[in-house]
Coordinates of C-alpha atoms in Angstrom, one line a residue:
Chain A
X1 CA 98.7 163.4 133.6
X2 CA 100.6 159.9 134.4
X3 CA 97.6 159.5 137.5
X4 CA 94.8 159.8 134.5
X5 CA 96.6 157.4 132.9
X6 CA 96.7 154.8 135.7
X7 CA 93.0 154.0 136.1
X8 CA 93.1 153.7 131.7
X9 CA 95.7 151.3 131.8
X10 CA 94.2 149.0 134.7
X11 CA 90.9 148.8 132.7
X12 CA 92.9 147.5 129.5
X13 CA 94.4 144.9 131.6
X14 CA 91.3 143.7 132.7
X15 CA 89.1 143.6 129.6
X16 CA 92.5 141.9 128.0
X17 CA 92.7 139.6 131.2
X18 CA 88.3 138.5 130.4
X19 CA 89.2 138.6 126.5
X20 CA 92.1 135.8 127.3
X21 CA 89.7 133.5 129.6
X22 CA 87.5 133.7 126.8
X23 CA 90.0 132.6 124.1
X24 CA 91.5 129.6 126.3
X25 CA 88.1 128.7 126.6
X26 CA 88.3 127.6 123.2
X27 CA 91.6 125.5 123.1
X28 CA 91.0 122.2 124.9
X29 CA 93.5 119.8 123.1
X30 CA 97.5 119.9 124.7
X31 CA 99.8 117.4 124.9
X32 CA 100.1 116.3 128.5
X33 CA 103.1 116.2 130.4
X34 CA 102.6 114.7 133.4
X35 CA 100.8 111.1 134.4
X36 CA 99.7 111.8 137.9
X37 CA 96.3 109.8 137.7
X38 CA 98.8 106.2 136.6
X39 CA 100.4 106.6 140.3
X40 CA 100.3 104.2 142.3
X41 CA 100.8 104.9 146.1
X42 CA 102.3 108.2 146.4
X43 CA 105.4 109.6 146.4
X44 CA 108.1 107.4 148.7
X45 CA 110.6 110.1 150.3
X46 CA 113.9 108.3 150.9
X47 CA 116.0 111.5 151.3
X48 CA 115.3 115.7 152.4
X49 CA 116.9 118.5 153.7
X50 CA 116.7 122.3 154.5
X51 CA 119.8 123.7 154.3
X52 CA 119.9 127.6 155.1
X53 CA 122.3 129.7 153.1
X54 CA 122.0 133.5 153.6
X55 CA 120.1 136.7 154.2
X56 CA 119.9 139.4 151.8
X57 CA 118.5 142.7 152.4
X58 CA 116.2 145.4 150.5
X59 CA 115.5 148.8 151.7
X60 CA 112.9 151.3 150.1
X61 CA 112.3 154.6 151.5
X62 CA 108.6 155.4 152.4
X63 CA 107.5 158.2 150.8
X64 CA 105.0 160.9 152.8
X65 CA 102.0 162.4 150.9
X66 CA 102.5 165.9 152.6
X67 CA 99.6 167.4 150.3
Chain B
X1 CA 91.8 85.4 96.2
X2 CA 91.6 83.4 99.5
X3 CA 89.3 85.0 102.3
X4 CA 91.3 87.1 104.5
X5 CA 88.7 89.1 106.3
X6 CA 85.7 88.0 108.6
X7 CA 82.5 89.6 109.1
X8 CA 80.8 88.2 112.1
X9 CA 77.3 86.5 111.5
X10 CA 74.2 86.0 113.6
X11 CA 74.7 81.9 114.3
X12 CA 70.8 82.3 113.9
X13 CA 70.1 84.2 111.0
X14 CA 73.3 85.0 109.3
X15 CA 72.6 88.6 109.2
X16 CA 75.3 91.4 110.3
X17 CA 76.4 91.3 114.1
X18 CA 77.7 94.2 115.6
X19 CA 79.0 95.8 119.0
X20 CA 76.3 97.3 121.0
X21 CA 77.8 99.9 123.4
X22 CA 74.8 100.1 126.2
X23 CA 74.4 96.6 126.8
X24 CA 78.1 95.2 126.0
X25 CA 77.0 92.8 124.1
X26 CA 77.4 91.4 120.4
X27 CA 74.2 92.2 118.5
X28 CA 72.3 91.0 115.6
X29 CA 71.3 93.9 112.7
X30 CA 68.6 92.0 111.5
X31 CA 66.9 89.3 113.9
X32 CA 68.1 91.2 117.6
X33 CA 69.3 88.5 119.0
X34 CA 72.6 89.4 121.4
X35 CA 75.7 86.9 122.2
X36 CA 78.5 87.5 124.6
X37 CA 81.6 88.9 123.0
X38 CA 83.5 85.7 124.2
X39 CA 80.5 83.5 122.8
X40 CA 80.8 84.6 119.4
X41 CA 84.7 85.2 119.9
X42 CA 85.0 81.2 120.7
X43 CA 82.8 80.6 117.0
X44 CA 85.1 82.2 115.3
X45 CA 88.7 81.5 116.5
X46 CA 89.5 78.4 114.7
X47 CA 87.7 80.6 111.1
X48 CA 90.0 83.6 112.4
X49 CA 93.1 81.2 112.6
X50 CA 92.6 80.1 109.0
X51 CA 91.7 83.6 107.8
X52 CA 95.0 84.8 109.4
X53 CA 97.3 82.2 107.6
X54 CA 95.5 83.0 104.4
X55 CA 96.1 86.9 105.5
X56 CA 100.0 86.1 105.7
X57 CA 100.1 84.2 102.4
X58 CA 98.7 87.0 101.0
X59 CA 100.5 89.7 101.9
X60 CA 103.7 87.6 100.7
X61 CA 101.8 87.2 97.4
X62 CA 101.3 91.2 97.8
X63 CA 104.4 91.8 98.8
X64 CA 106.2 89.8 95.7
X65 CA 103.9 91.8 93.6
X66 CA 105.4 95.1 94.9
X67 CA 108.8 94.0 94.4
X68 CA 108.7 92.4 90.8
X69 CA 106.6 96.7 90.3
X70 CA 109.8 98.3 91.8
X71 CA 111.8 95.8 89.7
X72 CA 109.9 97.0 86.4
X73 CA 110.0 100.4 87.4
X74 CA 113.9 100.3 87.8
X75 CA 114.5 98.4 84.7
X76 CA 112.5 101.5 83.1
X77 CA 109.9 99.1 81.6
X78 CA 107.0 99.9 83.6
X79 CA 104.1 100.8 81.6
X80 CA 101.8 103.4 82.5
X81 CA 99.3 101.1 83.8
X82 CA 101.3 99.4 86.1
X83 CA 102.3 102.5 87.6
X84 CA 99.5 103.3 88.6
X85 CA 98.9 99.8 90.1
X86 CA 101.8 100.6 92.0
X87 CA 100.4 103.9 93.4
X88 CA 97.6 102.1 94.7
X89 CA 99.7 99.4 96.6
X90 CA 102.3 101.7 98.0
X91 CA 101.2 100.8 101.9
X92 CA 97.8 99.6 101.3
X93 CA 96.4 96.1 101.1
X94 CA 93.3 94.4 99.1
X95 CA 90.7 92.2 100.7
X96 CA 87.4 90.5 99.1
X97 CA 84.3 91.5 101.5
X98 CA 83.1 88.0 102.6
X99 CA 79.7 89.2 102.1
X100 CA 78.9 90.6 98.9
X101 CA 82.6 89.9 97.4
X102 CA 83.4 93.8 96.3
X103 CA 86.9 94.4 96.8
X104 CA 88.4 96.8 99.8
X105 CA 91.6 98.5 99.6
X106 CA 93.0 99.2 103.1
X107 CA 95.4 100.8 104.9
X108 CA 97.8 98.7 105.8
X109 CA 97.5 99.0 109.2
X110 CA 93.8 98.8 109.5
X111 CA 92.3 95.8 111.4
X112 CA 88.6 96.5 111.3
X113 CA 86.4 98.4 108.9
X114 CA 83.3 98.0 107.0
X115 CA 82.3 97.5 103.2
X116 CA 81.7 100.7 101.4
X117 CA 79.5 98.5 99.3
X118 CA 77.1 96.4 101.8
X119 CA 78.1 98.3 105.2
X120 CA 79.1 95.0 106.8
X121 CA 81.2 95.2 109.9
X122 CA 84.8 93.9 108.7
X123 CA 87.3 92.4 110.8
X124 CA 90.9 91.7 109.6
X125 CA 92.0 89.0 112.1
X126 CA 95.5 88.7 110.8
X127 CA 96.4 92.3 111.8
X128 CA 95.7 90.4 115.4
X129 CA 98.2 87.8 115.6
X130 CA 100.9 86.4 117.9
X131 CA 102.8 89.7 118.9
X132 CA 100.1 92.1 116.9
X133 CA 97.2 90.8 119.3
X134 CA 96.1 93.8 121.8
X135 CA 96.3 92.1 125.5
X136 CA 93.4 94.6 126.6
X137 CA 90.5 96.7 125.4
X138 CA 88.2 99.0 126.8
X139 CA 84.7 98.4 124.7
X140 CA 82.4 101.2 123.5
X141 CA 80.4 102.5 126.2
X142 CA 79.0 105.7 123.7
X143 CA 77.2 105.5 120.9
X144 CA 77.6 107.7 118.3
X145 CA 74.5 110.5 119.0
X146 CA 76.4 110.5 122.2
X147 CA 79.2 112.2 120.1
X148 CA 77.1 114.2 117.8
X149 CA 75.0 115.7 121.6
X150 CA 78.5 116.1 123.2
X151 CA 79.5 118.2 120.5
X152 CA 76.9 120.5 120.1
X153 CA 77.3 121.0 124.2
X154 CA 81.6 121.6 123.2
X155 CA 79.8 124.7 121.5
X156 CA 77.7 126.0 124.3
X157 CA 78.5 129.2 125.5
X158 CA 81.8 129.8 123.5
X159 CA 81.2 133.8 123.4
X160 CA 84.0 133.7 120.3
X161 CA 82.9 131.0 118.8
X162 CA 82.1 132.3 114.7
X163 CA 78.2 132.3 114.5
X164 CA 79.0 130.7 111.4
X165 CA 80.9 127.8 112.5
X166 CA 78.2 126.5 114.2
X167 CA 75.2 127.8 111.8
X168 CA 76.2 126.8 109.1
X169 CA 78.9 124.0 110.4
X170 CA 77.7 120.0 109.6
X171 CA 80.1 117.4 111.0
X172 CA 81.5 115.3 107.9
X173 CA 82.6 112.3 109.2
X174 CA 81.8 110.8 113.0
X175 CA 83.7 107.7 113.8
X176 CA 84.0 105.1 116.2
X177 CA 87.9 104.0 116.5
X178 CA 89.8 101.4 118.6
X179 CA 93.1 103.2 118.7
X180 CA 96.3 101.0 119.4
X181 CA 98.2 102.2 122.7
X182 CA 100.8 101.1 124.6
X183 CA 100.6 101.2 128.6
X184 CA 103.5 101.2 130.2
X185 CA 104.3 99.8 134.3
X186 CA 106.9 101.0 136.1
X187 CA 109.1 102.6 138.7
X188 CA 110.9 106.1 139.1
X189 CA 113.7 107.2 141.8
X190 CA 115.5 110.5 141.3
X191 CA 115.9 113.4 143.6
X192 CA 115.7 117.3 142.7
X193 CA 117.3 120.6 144.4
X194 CA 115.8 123.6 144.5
X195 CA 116.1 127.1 145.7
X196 CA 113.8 128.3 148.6
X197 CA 113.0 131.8 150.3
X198 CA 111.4 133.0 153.1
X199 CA 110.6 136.9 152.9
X200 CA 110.0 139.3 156.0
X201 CA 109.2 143.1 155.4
X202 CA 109.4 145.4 158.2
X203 CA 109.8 149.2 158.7
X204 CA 112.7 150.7 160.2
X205 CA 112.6 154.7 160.3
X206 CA 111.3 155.8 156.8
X207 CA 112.5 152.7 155.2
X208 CA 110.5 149.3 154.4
X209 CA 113.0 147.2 155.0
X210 CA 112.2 143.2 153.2
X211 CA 114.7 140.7 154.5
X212 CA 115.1 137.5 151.9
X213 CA 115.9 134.2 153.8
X214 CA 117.8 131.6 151.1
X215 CA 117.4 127.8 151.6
X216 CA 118.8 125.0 149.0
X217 CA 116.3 122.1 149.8
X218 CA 116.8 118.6 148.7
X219 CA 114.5 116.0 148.0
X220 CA 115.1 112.5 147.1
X221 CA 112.4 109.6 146.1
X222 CA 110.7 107.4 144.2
X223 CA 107.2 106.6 142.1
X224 CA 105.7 103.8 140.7
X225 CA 103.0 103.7 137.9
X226 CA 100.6 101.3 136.3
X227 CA 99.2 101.7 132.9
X228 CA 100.4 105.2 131.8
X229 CA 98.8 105.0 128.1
X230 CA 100.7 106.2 124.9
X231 CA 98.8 106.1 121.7
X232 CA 100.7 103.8 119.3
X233 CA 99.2 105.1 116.0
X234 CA 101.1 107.7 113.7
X235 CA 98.0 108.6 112.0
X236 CA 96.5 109.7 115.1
X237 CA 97.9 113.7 117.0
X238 CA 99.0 113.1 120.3
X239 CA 98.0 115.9 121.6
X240 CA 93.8 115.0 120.8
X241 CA 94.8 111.9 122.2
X242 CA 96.8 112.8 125.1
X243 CA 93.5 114.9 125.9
X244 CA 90.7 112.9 125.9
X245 CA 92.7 110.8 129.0
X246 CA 91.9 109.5 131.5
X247 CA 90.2 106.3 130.8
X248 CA 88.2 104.2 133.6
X249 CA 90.5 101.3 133.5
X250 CA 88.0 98.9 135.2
X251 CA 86.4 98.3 132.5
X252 CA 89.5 96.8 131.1
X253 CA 89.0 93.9 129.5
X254 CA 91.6 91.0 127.7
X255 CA 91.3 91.7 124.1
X256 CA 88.7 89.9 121.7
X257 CA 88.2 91.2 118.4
X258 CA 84.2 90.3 118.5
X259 CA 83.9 93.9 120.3
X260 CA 85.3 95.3 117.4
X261 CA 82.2 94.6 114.6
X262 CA 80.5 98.2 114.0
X263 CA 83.7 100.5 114.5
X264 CA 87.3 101.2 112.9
X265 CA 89.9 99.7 114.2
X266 CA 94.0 100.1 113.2
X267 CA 96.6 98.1 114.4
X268 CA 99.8 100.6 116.1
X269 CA 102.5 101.7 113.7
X270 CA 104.6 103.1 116.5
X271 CA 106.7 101.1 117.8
X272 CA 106.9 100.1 121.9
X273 CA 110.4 101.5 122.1
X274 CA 109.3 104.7 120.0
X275 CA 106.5 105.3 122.3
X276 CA 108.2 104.8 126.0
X277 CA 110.1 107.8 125.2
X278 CA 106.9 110.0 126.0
X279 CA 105.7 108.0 128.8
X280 CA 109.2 108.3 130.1
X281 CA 108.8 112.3 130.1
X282 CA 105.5 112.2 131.3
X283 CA 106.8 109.8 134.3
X284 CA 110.2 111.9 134.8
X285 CA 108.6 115.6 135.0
X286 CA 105.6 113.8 137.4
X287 CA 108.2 112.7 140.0
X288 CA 109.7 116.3 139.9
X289 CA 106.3 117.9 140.3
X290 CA 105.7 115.3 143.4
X291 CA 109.1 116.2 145.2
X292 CA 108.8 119.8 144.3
X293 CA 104.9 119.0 146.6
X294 CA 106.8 118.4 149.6
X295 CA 108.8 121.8 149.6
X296 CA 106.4 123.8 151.7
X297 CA 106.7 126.7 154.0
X298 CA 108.5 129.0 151.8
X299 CA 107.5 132.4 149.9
X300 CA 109.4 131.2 146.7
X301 CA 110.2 128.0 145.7
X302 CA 112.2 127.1 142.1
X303 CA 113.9 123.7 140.5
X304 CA 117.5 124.4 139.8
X305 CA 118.9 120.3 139.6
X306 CA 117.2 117.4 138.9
X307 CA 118.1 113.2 138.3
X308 CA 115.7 110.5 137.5
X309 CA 116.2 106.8 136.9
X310 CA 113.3 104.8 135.2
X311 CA 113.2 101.0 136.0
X312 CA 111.2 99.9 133.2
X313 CA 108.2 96.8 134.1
X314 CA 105.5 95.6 132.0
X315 CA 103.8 97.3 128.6
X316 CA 100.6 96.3 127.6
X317 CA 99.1 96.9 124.1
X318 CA 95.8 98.1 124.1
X319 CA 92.9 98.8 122.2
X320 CA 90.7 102.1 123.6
X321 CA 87.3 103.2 122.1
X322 CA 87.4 106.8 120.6
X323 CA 84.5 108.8 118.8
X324 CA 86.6 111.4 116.0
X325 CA 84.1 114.0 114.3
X326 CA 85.3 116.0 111.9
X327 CA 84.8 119.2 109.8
X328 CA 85.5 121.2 107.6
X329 CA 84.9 125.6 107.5
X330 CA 86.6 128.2 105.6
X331 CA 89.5 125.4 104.3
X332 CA 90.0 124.3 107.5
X333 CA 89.7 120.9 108.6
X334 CA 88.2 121.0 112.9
X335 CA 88.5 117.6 114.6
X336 CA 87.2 116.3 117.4
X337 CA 87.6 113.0 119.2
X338 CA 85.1 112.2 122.2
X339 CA 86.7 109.5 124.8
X340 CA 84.1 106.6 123.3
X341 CA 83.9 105.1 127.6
X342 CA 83.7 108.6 129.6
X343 CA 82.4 110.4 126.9
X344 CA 85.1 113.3 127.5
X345 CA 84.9 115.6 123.8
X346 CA 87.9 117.8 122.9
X347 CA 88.5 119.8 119.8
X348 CA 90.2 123.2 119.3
X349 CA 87.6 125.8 118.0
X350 CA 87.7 128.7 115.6
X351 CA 88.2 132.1 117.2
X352 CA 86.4 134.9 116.2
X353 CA 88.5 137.9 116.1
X354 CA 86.5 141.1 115.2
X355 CA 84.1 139.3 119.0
X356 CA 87.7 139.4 120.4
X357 CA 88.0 143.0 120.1
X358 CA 84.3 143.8 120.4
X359 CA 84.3 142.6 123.4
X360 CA 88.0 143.8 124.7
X361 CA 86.1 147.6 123.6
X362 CA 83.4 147.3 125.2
X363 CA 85.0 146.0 128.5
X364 CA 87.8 148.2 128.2
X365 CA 86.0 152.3 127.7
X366 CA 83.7 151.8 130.5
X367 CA 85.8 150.2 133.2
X368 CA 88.2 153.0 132.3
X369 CA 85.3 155.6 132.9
X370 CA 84.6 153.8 136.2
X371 CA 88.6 153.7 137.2
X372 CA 88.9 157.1 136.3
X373 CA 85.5 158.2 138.8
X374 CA 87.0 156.1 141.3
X375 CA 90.6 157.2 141.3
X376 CA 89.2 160.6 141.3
X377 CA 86.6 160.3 144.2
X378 CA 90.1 158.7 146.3
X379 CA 92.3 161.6 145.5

């Protein structure tokens, strides 16, 4: 029952995912928040560094299909 | 009343001049004959100069009058009549058409219009003086069926645009508007931290093992900026404004108001300090975005500390050509504004619902029919 419901759900998240480009297609007006084309010369980088902290770890066990 | 307003004539044949957008020049209605802007501008600065005195006498006359109204109105003598003088001077401000005399109530901030009654081209040359004069101004490069074509093509292929909206839809009002900005020049130095990883997945045994690598990267620098524009009118949204960007600033050009004749024009209303604080964001979350460019090599990558310090340089007050349309359907006021140089249209646009889910039905039952043959062809 939960399989059957797999391919159902995938095809409402793709008709929603069309139905959305189509809506922002009809917004064009936002404030902007950035002024990237006013730049002049780039970015100047006086200062960087990578510092590495730590590992973590995640295990998940592989399941077998034994049908 | 003394003459406050101006409406630049044809030195040959006194008829109407206005702006012409495709040729840049200053152009006869009646005879065709063309001047430079800077011609006609250099006519008319000494009449401007005297129009602009008379302008400042007569908003002190103006002014008086409002006073001596609130003064009635608070001594509880006003009459009925004079209230409703008041009413119609609350922020606006009367001139005489030089042309045919009828009388035009303005805005108080406008600087160029034209007669309701003869359709001259009107400018208002004491909105432009000593610190009110723009230092730059981009002239009209569109014309106005420019607009009205780019609009039609805003509607092209909208699949949930209303069939009504553009059936039935006429545009009300289209508009050519020298909006008051304020550019700002500058620097920016600040620095940002953020938190990095680097993800491996391997399997060990029957496990999938992912092992997360952390990093806490640091960037520090700096930005500078030339003209970042912030329109300086209240009566005009940001947003529509902040839209229609960017402009092609070389066709800057210092400010003369003989390229305003033919449009609207309003002086800003915002102040210079009010208005740095958006270019400041704009500036601020721009350097962020540049150090956050840097960061590469990582899986995941994510802003946890930032610091910027803005050195302030020159602002520039500016004058920039925009087209607005507007409309109205179902109650509901649509406007547009084209950029009047590029020719760039935005406008939000009414969404059709019942295609919405029309079209979310008809995408949705057979792409589940096909899911479901695939899944079941797999298994």
């Amino acid at each position: 029952m939960e399989s059957a419901m797999v391919p159902i759900l995938i095809a409402i998240v793709v008709a929603l995912l069309v139905c959305f480009v189509l809506y922002s297609q009809m917004k064009s007006v936002a404030e902007r928040d950035d002024a990237q084309e006013y730049l002049v010369g780039g970015l100047n980088i006086t200062q960087q560094s990578d510092i590495y902290t730590h590992t973590t770890k995640t295990r998940r066990k592989i399941e077998h299909n034994d049908k | 009343m003394a003459e406050q307003v101006t409406n630049y004539k044809c030195p040959k044949c006194t008829g109407p001049l206005h702006f012409d957008s495709q040729t840049g020049k200053v152009v006869c209605d009646y005879c065709g004959s063309s001047y430079d802007p800077a011609e006609i501008e250099a006519l008319y600065r000494d009449k401007n100069e005297k129009a602009a005195e008379a302008g400042g006498e007569a908003a002190g006359k103006q002014e008086k009058q409002e006073q001596e109204l609130r003064e009635q109105e608070e001594a509880g003598k006003a009459s009925q009549e004079s209230a409703q003088n008041w009413g119609t001077a609350e922020g606006m401000r009367m001139y005489h058409c030089p042309s045919c005399g009828a009388e035009l109530v303005c805005d108080s901030t406008t600087a160029a219009t034209s007669c309701p009654y003869c359709g001259n081209p009107t400018i208002i040359p004491g909105q432009f003086t000593g610190m009110q004069k723009p230092d730059l101004v981009i002239p009209f490069k569109m014309e106005k069926k420019d607009a009205v074509e780019a609009l039609k093509k805003h509607y092209k292929g909208k699949i949930l645009l209303p069939k009504a909206f553009s059936a039935e839809n006429h545009i009300d009002k289209v508009q050519g508007i020298y909006v008051p900005f304020w550019m700002y020049d500058g620097s920016a130095s600040g620095s940002a931290t953020f938190e990095a990883t680097r993800s491996d997945t391997y399997q060990s045994g029957d496990y999938e093992v992912t092992e997360t690598k952390h990093y806490t990267v640091s960037r520090a620098g700096s930005i500078s900026y030339e003209k970042v524009p912030v329109d300086a009118s209240s009566k005009m949204p940001d947003d529509l404004m902040d839209s229609i960007e960017p402009y092609d600033y070389r066709d800057l050009k210092p400010f003369q108001t003989s390229y305003l004749p033919g449009y609207l024009a309003d002086k800003y209303d915002v102040s210079l300090e009010e208005c740095s604080k958006r270019a400041d964001r704009r500036v601020e979350q721009t350097l962020y975005e540049e150090l956050e460019g840097t960061v590469s090599g990582y899986d995941t990558c994510h802003r946890v500390n930032q610091y910027c310090e803005l050195q302030r340089g020159t602002a520039r007050y500016a004058m920039m050509p925009v087209w607005l349309l507007s409309t109205k359907w179902k109650d509901k006021n649509f406007l547009f504004a084209m950029n009047g140089q590029t020719g760039k249209m935005v406008g939000d646009l009414p969404v059709s619902w019942g295609k919405f889910w029309a079209i979310f039905v008809a995408l949705a039952v057979p792409l589940s029919i096909l899911f479901s043959i695939i899944a079941s062809a797999i298994e």
